[in-house]
mmCIF file of C-alpha atoms (C1' of nucleotides) in Angstrom:
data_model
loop_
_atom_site.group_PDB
_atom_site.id
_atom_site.type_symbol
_atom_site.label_atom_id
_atom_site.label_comp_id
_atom_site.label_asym_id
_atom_site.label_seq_id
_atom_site.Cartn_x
_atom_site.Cartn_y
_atom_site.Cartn_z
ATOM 1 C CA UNK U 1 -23.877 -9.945 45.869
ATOM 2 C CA UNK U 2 -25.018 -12.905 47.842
ATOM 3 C CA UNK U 3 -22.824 -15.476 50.424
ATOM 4 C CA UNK U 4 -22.504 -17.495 47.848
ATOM 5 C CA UNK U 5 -20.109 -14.951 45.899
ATOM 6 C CA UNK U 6 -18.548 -13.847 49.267
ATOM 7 C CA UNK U 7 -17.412 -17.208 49.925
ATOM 8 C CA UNK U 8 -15.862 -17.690 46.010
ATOM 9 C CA UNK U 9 -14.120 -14.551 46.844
ATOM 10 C CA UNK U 10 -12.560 -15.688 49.743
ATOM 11 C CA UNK U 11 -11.229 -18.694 48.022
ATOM 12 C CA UNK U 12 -9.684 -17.192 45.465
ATOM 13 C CA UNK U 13 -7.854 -14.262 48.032
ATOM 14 C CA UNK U 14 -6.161 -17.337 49.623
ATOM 15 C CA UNK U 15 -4.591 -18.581 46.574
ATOM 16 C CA UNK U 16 -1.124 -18.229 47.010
ATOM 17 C CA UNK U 17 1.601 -15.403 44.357
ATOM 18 C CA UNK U 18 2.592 -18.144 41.339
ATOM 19 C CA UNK U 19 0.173 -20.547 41.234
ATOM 20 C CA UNK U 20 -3.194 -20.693 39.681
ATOM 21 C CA UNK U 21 -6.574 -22.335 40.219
ATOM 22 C CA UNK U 22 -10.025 -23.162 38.381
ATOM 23 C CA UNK U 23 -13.211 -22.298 37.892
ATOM 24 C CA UNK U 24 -14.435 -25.357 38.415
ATOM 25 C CA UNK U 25 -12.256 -26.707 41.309
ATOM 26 C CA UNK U 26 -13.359 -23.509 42.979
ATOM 27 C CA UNK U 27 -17.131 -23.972 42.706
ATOM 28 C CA UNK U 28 -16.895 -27.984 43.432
ATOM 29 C CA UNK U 29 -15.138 -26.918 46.908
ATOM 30 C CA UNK U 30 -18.010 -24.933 47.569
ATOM 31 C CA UNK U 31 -19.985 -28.083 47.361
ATOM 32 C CA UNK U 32 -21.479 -26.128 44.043
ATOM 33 C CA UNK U 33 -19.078 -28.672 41.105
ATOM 34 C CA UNK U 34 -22.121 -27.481 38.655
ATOM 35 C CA UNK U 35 -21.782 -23.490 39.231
ATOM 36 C CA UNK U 36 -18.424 -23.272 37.015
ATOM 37 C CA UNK U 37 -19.761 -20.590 34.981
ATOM 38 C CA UNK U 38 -21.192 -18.699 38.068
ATOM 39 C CA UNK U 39 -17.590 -18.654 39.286
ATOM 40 C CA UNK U 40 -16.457 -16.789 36.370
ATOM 41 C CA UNK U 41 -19.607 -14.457 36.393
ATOM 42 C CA UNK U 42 -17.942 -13.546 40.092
ATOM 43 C CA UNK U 43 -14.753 -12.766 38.601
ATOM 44 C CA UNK U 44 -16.020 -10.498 36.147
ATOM 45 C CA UNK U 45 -18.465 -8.497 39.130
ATOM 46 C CA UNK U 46 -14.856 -8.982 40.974
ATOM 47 C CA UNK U 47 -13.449 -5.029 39.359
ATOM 48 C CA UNK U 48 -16.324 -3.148 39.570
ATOM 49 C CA UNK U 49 -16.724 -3.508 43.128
ATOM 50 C CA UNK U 50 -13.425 -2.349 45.113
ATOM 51 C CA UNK U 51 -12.747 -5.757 46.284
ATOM 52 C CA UNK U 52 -8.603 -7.257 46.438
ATOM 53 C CA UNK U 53 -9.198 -10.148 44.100
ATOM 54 C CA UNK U 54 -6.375 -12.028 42.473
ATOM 55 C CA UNK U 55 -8.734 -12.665 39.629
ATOM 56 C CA UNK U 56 -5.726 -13.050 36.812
ATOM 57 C CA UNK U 57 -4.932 -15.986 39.351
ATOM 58 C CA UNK U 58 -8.027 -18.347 38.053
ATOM 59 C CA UNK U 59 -7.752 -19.783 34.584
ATOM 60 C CA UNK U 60 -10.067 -22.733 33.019
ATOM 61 C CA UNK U 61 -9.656 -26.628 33.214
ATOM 62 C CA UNK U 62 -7.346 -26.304 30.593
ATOM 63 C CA UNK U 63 -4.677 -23.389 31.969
ATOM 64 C CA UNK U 64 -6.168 -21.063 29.051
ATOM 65 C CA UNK U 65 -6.645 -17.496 30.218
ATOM 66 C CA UNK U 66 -10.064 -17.224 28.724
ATOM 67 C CA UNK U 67 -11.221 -14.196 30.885
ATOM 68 C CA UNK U 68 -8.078 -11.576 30.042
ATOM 69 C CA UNK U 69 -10.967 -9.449 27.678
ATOM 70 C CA UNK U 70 -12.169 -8.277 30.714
ATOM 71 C CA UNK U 71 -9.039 -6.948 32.343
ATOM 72 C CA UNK U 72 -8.487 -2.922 31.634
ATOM 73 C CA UNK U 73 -5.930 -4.102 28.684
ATOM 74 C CA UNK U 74 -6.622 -7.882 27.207
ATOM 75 C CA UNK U 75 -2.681 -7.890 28.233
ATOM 76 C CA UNK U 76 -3.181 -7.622 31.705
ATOM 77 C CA UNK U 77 -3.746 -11.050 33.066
ATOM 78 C CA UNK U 78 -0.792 -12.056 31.486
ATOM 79 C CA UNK U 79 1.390 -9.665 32.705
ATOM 80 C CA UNK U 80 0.335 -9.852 36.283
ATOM 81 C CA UNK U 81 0.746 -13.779 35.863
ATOM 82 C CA UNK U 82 4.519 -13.442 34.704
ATOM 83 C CA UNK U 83 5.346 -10.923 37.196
ATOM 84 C CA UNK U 84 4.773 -13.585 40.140
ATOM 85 C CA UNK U 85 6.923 -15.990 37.894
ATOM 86 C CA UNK U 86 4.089 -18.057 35.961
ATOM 87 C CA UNK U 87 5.065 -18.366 32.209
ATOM 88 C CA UNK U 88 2.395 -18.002 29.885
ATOM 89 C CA UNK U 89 1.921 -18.833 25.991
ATOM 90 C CA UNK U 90 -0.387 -18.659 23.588
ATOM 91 C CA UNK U 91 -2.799 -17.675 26.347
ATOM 92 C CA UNK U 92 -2.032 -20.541 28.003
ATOM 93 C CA UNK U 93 -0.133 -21.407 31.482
ATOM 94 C CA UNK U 94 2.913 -23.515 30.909
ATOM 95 C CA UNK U 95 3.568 -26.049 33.722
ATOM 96 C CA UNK U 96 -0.148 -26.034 34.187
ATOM 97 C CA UNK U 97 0.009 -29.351 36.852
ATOM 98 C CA UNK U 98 2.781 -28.200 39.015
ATOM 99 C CA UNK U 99 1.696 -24.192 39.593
ATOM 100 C CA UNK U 100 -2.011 -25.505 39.755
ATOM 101 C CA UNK U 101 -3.304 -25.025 43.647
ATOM 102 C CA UNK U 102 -5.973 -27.300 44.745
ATOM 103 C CA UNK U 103 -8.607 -25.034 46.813
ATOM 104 C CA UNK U 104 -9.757 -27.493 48.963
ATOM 105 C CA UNK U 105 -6.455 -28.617 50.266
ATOM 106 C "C1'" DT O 1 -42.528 -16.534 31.636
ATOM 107 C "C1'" DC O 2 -39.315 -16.992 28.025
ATOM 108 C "C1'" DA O 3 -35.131 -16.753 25.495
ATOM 109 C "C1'" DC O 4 -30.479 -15.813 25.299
ATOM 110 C "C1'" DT O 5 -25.860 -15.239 27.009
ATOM 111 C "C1'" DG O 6 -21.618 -16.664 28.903
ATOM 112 C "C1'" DA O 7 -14.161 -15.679 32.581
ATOM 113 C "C1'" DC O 8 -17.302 -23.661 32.527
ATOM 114 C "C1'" DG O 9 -16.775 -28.759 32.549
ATOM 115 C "C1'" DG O 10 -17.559 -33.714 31.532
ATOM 116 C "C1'" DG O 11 -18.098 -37.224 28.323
ATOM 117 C "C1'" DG O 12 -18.298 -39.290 23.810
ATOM 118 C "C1'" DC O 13 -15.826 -40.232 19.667
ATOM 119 C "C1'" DC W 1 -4.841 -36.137 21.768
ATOM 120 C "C1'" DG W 2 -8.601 -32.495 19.796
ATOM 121 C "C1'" DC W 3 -13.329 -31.445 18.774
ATOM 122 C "C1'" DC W 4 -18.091 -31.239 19.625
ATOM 123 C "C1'" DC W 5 -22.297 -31.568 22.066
ATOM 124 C "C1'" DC W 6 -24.907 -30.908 25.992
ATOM 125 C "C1'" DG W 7 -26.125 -29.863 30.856
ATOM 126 C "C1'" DC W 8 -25.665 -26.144 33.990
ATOM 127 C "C1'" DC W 9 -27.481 -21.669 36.235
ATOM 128 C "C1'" DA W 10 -27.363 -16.463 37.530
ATOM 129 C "C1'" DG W 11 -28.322 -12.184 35.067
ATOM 130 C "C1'" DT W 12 -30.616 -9.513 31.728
ATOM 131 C "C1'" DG W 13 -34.283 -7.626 28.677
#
DNA sequence: TCACTGACGGGGC
DNA sequence: CGCCCCGCCAGTG
């Protein structure tokens, strides 16, 4: 647990109920566009530690959900993703352009 | 040190 | 378009 993390976390707490963000878009606004994966590695530390992360809220380039496996149910993400009015299918976010929330705004 | 593993992304084709 | 390859880099054993 270094700045570096702190500072993805805090990003991803100010993304706003029904839209999404990336990985990648995420680490590039931290001046870091090669630490993509290291983003995702954050997510995953994200439940074991007791912090408020909207981590169902960050999906890949593509609007896949490629990290539900490590929600308490693979269902999870989903489910918290439709109950703020996102539609997912096929593990993917529908509308993917318009709910997608540029960090660096 | 080394090798391997990913909740990744860009570029080529 | 989709698919594949490759660079990336913190953690782990």
């Amino acid at each position: 647990m270094n700045e570096f993390y702190l500072k993805i976390y805090d990003i991803v707490r100010k993304i706003p109920q029904g839209r999404v963000s990336t990985y990648g878009s995420i680490a590039k606004c931290l001046g870091a566009s090669k630490s993509a994966r290291i983003v995702g590695y954050a997510m995953n530390l994200s439940h074991q530690y007791d912090l408020n992360i909207p981590a169902h809220r960050v999906v890949n380039r593509n609007g896949l959900l490629t990290g539900k496996h490590h929600f308490a149910t693979p269902l999870l993400m989903q489910q918290l993703l439709e109950s703020e009015g996102i539609i997912v299918k096929n593990n993917q976010v529908q509308n993917f352009e318009k709910v997608f929330w540029d960090p660096c705004q």
